[in-house]
Amino acid sequence: MRASRVAVLSTGTELLRGRSVDTNLASIARALETIGLEVDYHATGPDDLDRLVEEIRLASARAEVVILTGGLGPTEDDFTRRAAAEAFERPLVFQPAAWNAIRSRFRRFRIPMASINRRQAFLPRAAGILPNPNGSAPGFAVESAGRFFFALPGPPREMIPMLQKRVLPRLAAAFGNRARFRLWEGRVFGMPEGSVDEIVRPIVARRRGASYGLTVSGGTVNITLRVERGSPLPLVRALRRKLGLFLIGPKSLEETVGDLLLRKRQTIAIAESCTGGLISHKLTSVSGISAALLEGLVCYSNRSKTARLGVPAELIRRHGAVSPEVAAAMAEGIARTAGADAGIAVTGIAGPSGGSKKKPVGLVWHAVHYRGRTRVERRVFPGDRPAVKDRAANFALDLVRRALLKG
Ligand code: ATP
Ligand code: MG
């Protein structure tokens, strides 16, 4: 049997019964891939002490790295601490640092603490504590002779941050220069998947041991590039040259726009009609955006467009609310009234009703006003109402991204 490098153990009878679905395996495998490690063994065990001891022994014999999730809670059926102690033949010892972390969390949130929580401070001798900022159960790590065992909590919202913050850096330091492959991830916006493929395929084909995959969501094409040896950078440079402004980099559209605004110290305001606040919602998911985003208005009626943004009633009467003229006036109006460097506006017909021959369902006018210029773009998006809203919001964010990069 060839020794595998990384094993993932999921624990929980509820996983075996199909009451919860094992998403931890997928999260862990994907995260490890970014540092060139591949999971090649996985097992799910029930909440049973002897079975867990057996699984931990088996996995540790096979793999250099074992990551186990679940069973760190304070109750009788949370066996991970005891199972690891037995499997590694290290007694459980009380760790005051773990105890302090548990107690201070309960104090901070003013939750009464049950005496059984003290159990969570008993860890295998010489185990390192992995702090858990989002839950009471601390994780732990057992390292010996270049082999690693990590125990993380089961709930994904607790597990993932600990994986990112504690486990990946440790493993990258230990295995980084032995990684079998390197990954690069990038996103392309505004180009159909087929066209992206036509550009990526010949570039990747030039290099032996290089491969790629494309996935699509909401008008964004995600590229995952994998090279077996050396750095992916020469390929990435070639991709950049060909894709130009279509390549938005590794982050999401809204994060990219947020970063650009903050870096360039530019402010923005948003006037939305058919997207109903979705652009504002997306931008406000970017942490720190309050330094750039001044306001977002949903100006749904014609009266609101006139009263809030100063769009002349006559303009709306002449061209209709869904028109390039009104989109431009909305973008200029929101930038002016908010006193922002940039203004975005969207007006369209999200459907399923309200379309006509000249103005079909899915028709959206987008406008960006920046540095004294207003750029207006028309698109007709396929799909149902939520899909049209999402596409339109993304397209507007992309227009801002392009305006900021050029300005
Ligand atoms: P807690 O302190 O919350 O009890 P724990 O570390 O003891 O945490 P478990 O009791 O094993 O974790 O699981 C708690 C919950 O976490 C499960 O009910 C399930 O919703 C989720 N969970 C556990 N394992 C997984 C997994 N592999 N994938 C996705 N979710 C999981
Ligand atoms: Mg539990």
PDB file of N, CA, C and O in Angstrom, residues 80-121:
ATOM      1  N   THR A  80     -13.828  12.848  20.596  1.00  0.00           N
ATOM      2  CA  THR A  80     -12.576  13.069  19.864  1.00  0.00           C
ATOM      3  C   THR A  80     -11.354  13.175  20.782  1.00  0.00           C
ATOM      4  O   THR A  80     -10.305  12.593  20.505  1.00  0.00           O
ATOM      5  N   ARG A  81     -11.484  13.928  21.880  1.00  0.00           N
ATOM      6  CA  ARG A  81     -10.337  14.096  22.774  1.00  0.00           C
ATOM      7  C   ARG A  81      -9.872  12.747  23.337  1.00  0.00           C
ATOM      8  O   ARG A  81      -8.678  12.413  23.297  1.00  0.00           O
ATOM      9  N   ARG A  82     -10.839  11.970  23.829  1.00  0.00           N
ATOM     10  CA  ARG A  82     -10.478  10.661  24.405  1.00  0.00           C
ATOM     11  C   ARG A  82      -9.920   9.714  23.356  1.00  0.00           C
ATOM     12  O   ARG A  82      -8.952   8.985  23.600  1.00  0.00           O
ATOM     13  N   ALA A  83     -10.533   9.739  22.164  1.00  0.00           N
ATOM     14  CA  ALA A  83     -10.089   8.826  21.111  1.00  0.00           C
ATOM     15  C   ALA A  83      -8.656   9.152  20.681  1.00  0.00           C
ATOM     16  O   ALA A  83      -7.828   8.246  20.502  1.00  0.00           O
ATOM     17  N   ALA A  84      -8.352  10.444  20.570  1.00  0.00           N
ATOM     18  CA  ALA A  84      -6.993  10.821  20.152  1.00  0.00           C
ATOM     19  C   ALA A  84      -5.996  10.441  21.231  1.00  0.00           C
ATOM     20  O   ALA A  84      -4.904   9.937  20.949  1.00  0.00           O
ATOM     21  N   ALA A  85      -6.376  10.677  22.503  1.00  0.00           N
ATOM     22  CA  ALA A  85      -5.482  10.338  23.609  1.00  0.00           C
ATOM     23  C   ALA A  85      -5.148   8.847  23.571  1.00  0.00           C
ATOM     24  O   ALA A  85      -3.982   8.449  23.709  1.00  0.00           O
ATOM     25  N   GLU A  86      -6.153   8.039  23.344  1.00  0.00           N
ATOM     26  CA  GLU A  86      -5.939   6.594  23.309  1.00  0.00           C
ATOM     27  C   GLU A  86      -5.120   6.180  22.093  1.00  0.00           C
ATOM     28  O   GLU A  86      -4.173   5.395  22.206  1.00  0.00           O
ATOM     29  N   ALA A  87      -5.488   6.734  20.933  1.00  0.00           N
ATOM     30  CA  ALA A  87      -4.800   6.336  19.695  1.00  0.00           C
ATOM     31  C   ALA A  87      -3.316   6.706  19.749  1.00  0.00           C
ATOM     32  O   ALA A  87      -2.466   5.961  19.270  1.00  0.00           O
ATOM     33  N   PHE A  88      -3.005   7.861  20.322  1.00  0.00           N
ATOM     34  CA  PHE A  88      -1.600   8.302  20.365  1.00  0.00           C
ATOM     35  C   PHE A  88      -0.910   7.921  21.672  1.00  0.00           C
ATOM     36  O   PHE A  88       0.224   8.319  21.922  1.00  0.00           O
ATOM     37  N   GLU A  89      -1.637   7.200  22.529  1.00  0.00           N
ATOM     38  CA  GLU A  89      -1.101   6.783  23.818  1.00  0.00           C
ATOM     39  C   GLU A  89      -0.509   7.940  24.611  1.00  0.00           C
ATOM     40  O   GLU A  89       0.618   7.892  25.093  1.00  0.00           O
ATOM     41  N   ARG A  90      -1.282   9.006  24.659  1.00  0.00           N
ATOM     42  CA  ARG A  90      -0.917  10.144  25.500  1.00  0.00           C
ATOM     43  C   ARG A  90      -2.088  10.387  26.437  1.00  0.00           C
ATOM     44  O   ARG A  90      -3.232  10.491  25.958  1.00  0.00           O
ATOM     45  N   PRO A  91      -1.860  10.530  27.733  1.00  0.00           N
ATOM     46  CA  PRO A  91      -2.996  10.761  28.634  1.00  0.00           C
ATOM     47  C   PRO A  91      -3.634  12.125  28.383  1.00  0.00           C
ATOM     48  O   PRO A  91      -2.985  13.032  27.860  1.00  0.00           O
ATOM     49  N   LEU A  92      -4.919  12.227  28.764  1.00  0.00           N
ATOM     50  CA  LEU A  92      -5.571  13.537  28.708  1.00  0.00           C
ATOM     51  C   LEU A  92      -5.102  14.352  29.894  1.00  0.00           C
ATOM     52  O   LEU A  92      -5.137  13.870  31.034  1.00  0.00           O
ATOM     53  N   VAL A  93      -4.656  15.573  29.636  1.00  0.00           N
ATOM     54  CA  VAL A  93      -4.263  16.427  30.762  1.00  0.00           C
ATOM     55  C   VAL A  93      -5.011  17.747  30.676  1.00  0.00           C
ATOM     56  O   VAL A  93      -5.366  18.212  29.591  1.00  0.00           O
ATOM     57  N   PHE A  94      -5.246  18.328  31.834  1.00  0.00           N
ATOM     58  CA  PHE A  94      -5.955  19.602  31.903  1.00  0.00           C
ATOM     59  C   PHE A  94      -5.051  20.717  31.374  1.00  0.00           C
ATOM     60  O   PHE A  94      -3.921  20.876  31.828  1.00  0.00           O
ATOM     61  N   GLN A  95      -5.549  21.471  30.394  1.00  0.00           N
ATOM     62  CA  GLN A  95      -4.738  22.576  29.847  1.00  0.00           C
ATOM     63  C   GLN A  95      -5.355  23.903  30.272  1.00  0.00           C
ATOM     64  O   GLN A  95      -6.393  24.306  29.737  1.00  0.00           O
ATOM     65  N   PRO A  96      -4.707  24.576  31.223  1.00  0.00           N
ATOM     66  CA  PRO A  96      -5.289  25.825  31.742  1.00  0.00           C
ATOM     67  C   PRO A  96      -5.554  26.853  30.636  1.00  0.00           C
ATOM     68  O   PRO A  96      -6.558  27.568  30.686  1.00  0.00           O
ATOM     69  N   ALA A  97      -4.713  26.909  29.625  1.00  0.00           N
ATOM     70  CA  ALA A  97      -4.921  27.913  28.569  1.00  0.00           C
ATOM     71  C   ALA A  97      -6.229  27.643  27.827  1.00  0.00           C
ATOM     72  O   ALA A  97      -6.976  28.577  27.502  1.00  0.00           O
ATOM     73  N   ALA A  98      -6.510  26.363  27.577  1.00  0.00           N
ATOM     74  CA  ALA A  98      -7.760  26.022  26.897  1.00  0.00           C
ATOM     75  C   ALA A  98      -8.947  26.384  27.795  1.00  0.00           C
ATOM     76  O   ALA A  98      -9.951  26.945  27.351  1.00  0.00           O
ATOM     77  N   TRP A  99      -8.794  26.108  29.071  1.00  0.00           N
ATOM     78  CA  TRP A  99      -9.848  26.405  30.049  1.00  0.00           C
ATOM     79  C   TRP A  99     -10.138  27.898  30.110  1.00  0.00           C
ATOM     80  O   TRP A  99     -11.280  28.340  30.111  1.00  0.00           O
ATOM     81  N   ASN A 100      -9.077  28.694  30.119  1.00  0.00           N
ATOM     82  CA  ASN A 100      -9.259  30.149  30.153  1.00  0.00           C
ATOM     83  C   ASN A 100      -9.984  30.646  28.917  1.00  0.00           C
ATOM     84  O   ASN A 100     -10.858  31.515  28.992  1.00  0.00           O
ATOM     85  N   ALA A 101      -9.628  30.093  27.774  1.00  0.00           N
ATOM     86  CA  ALA A 101     -10.270  30.518  26.526  1.00  0.00           C
ATOM     87  C   ALA A 101     -11.763  30.193  26.568  1.00  0.00           C
ATOM     88  O   ALA A 101     -12.602  31.015  26.195  1.00  0.00           O
ATOM     89  N   ILE A 102     -12.100  28.998  27.056  1.00  0.00           N
ATOM     90  CA  ILE A 102     -13.515  28.597  27.127  1.00  0.00           C
ATOM     91  C   ILE A 102     -14.267  29.518  28.079  1.00  0.00           C
ATOM     92  O   ILE A 102     -15.315  30.070  27.746  1.00  0.00           O
ATOM     93  N   ARG A 103     -13.672  29.734  29.265  1.00  0.00           N
ATOM     94  CA  ARG A 103     -14.367  30.546  30.271  1.00  0.00           C
ATOM     95  C   ARG A 103     -14.575  31.977  29.795  1.00  0.00           C
ATOM     96  O   ARG A 103     -15.615  32.572  29.990  1.00  0.00           O
ATOM     97  N   SER A 104     -13.541  32.532  29.157  1.00  0.00           N
ATOM     98  CA  SER A 104     -13.665  33.950  28.807  1.00  0.00           C
ATOM     99  C   SER A 104     -14.696  34.124  27.685  1.00  0.00           C
ATOM    100  O   SER A 104     -15.367  35.145  27.613  1.00  0.00           O
ATOM    101  N   ARG A 105     -14.840  33.088  26.849  1.00  0.00           N
ATOM    102  CA  ARG A 105     -15.862  33.191  25.808  1.00  0.00           C
ATOM    103  C   ARG A 105     -17.264  33.232  26.431  1.00  0.00           C
ATOM    104  O   ARG A 105     -18.106  34.041  26.054  1.00  0.00           O
ATOM    105  N   PHE A 106     -17.505  32.353  27.393  1.00  0.00           N
ATOM    106  CA  PHE A 106     -18.807  32.355  28.058  1.00  0.00           C
ATOM    107  C   PHE A 106     -19.057  33.678  28.771  1.00  0.00           C
ATOM    108  O   PHE A 106     -20.152  34.218  28.749  1.00  0.00           O
ATOM    109  N   ARG A 107     -17.988  34.212  29.386  1.00  0.00           N
ATOM    110  CA  ARG A 107     -18.138  35.479  30.112  1.00  0.00           C
ATOM    111  C   ARG A 107     -18.464  36.606  29.134  1.00  0.00           C
ATOM    112  O   ARG A 107     -19.347  37.417  29.379  1.00  0.00           O
ATOM    113  N   ARG A 108     -17.735  36.602  28.012  1.00  0.00           N
ATOM    114  CA  ARG A 108     -17.911  37.691  27.055  1.00  0.00           C
ATOM    115  C   ARG A 108     -19.348  37.734  26.537  1.00  0.00           C
ATOM    116  O   ARG A 108     -19.938  38.779  26.361  1.00  0.00           O
ATOM    117  N   PHE A 109     -19.928  36.576  26.256  1.00  0.00           N
ATOM    118  CA  PHE A 109     -21.290  36.553  25.734  1.00  0.00           C
ATOM    119  C   PHE A 109     -22.329  36.387  26.834  1.00  0.00           C
ATOM    120  O   PHE A 109     -23.516  36.202  26.557  1.00  0.00           O
ATOM    121  N   ARG A 110     -21.871  36.444  28.121  1.00  0.00           N
ATOM    122  CA  ARG A 110     -22.775  36.339  29.268  1.00  0.00           C
ATOM    123  C   ARG A 110     -23.697  35.123  29.180  1.00  0.00           C
ATOM    124  O   ARG A 110     -24.905  35.216  29.390  1.00  0.00           O
ATOM    125  N   ILE A 111     -23.114  33.983  28.800  1.00  0.00           N
ATOM    126  CA  ILE A 111     -23.890  32.747  28.750  1.00  0.00           C
ATOM    127  C   ILE A 111     -23.498  31.951  29.996  1.00  0.00           C
ATOM    128  O   ILE A 111     -22.303  31.850  30.302  1.00  0.00           O
ATOM    129  N   PRO A 112     -24.492  31.384  30.732  1.00  0.00           N
ATOM    130  CA  PRO A 112     -24.104  30.557  31.871  1.00  0.00           C
ATOM    131  C   PRO A 112     -23.391  29.298  31.372  1.00  0.00           C
ATOM    132  O   PRO A 112     -23.772  28.727  30.349  1.00  0.00           O
ATOM    133  N   MET A 113     -22.323  28.889  32.076  1.00  0.00           N
ATOM    134  CA  MET A 113     -21.535  27.772  31.593  1.00  0.00           C
ATOM    135  C   MET A 113     -21.839  26.518  32.411  1.00  0.00           C
ATOM    136  O   MET A 113     -21.853  26.539  33.629  1.00  0.00           O
ATOM    137  N   ALA A 114     -22.072  25.424  31.717  1.00  0.00           N
ATOM    138  CA  ALA A 114     -22.307  24.154  32.408  1.00  0.00           C
ATOM    139  C   ALA A 114     -20.971  23.596  32.871  1.00  0.00           C
ATOM    140  O   ALA A 114     -19.940  23.844  32.237  1.00  0.00           O
ATOM    141  N   SER A 115     -21.014  22.837  33.978  1.00  0.00           N
ATOM    142  CA  SER A 115     -19.730  22.363  34.508  1.00  0.00           C
ATOM    143  C   SER A 115     -19.065  21.364  33.557  1.00  0.00           C
ATOM    144  O   SER A 115     -17.850  21.202  33.570  1.00  0.00           O
ATOM    145  N   ILE A 116     -19.899  20.725  32.679  1.00  0.00           N
ATOM    146  CA  ILE A 116     -19.284  19.757  31.767  1.00  0.00           C
ATOM    147  C   ILE A 116     -18.363  20.416  30.743  1.00  0.00           C
ATOM    148  O   ILE A 116     -17.547  19.739  30.118  1.00  0.00           O
ATOM    149  N   ASN A 117     -18.479  21.739  30.555  1.00  0.00           N
ATOM    150  CA  ASN A 117     -17.597  22.399  29.600  1.00  0.00           C
ATOM    151  C   ASN A 117     -16.125  22.274  29.987  1.00  0.00           C
ATOM    152  O   ASN A 117     -15.229  22.419  29.146  1.00  0.00           O
ATOM    153  N   ARG A 118     -15.891  21.970  31.275  1.00  0.00           N
ATOM    154  CA  ARG A 118     -14.522  21.831  31.732  1.00  0.00           C
ATOM    155  C   ARG A 118     -13.822  20.671  31.000  1.00  0.00           C
ATOM    156  O   ARG A 118     -12.617  20.691  30.795  1.00  0.00           O
ATOM    157  N   ARG A 119     -14.641  19.698  30.580  1.00  0.00           N
ATOM    158  CA  ARG A 119     -14.099  18.561  29.820  1.00  0.00           C
ATOM    159  C   ARG A 119     -13.327  19.003  28.584  1.00  0.00           C
ATOM    160  O   ARG A 119     -12.409  18.329  28.136  1.00  0.00           O
ATOM    161  N   GLN A 120     -13.803  20.121  27.999  1.00  0.00           N
ATOM    162  CA  GLN A 120     -13.194  20.555  26.735  1.00  0.00           C
ATOM    163  C   GLN A 120     -11.775  21.082  26.928  1.00  0.00           C
ATOM    164  O   GLN A 120     -11.074  21.339  25.958  1.00  0.00           O
ATOM    165  N   ALA A 121     -11.379  21.256  28.202  1.00  0.00           N
ATOM    166  CA  ALA A 121     -10.013  21.735  28.457  1.00  0.00           C
ATOM    167  C   ALA A 121      -9.045  20.581  28.700  1.00  0.00           C
ATOM    168  O   ALA A 121      -7.863  20.799  28.940  1.00  0.00           O
TER     169      ALA A 121
END
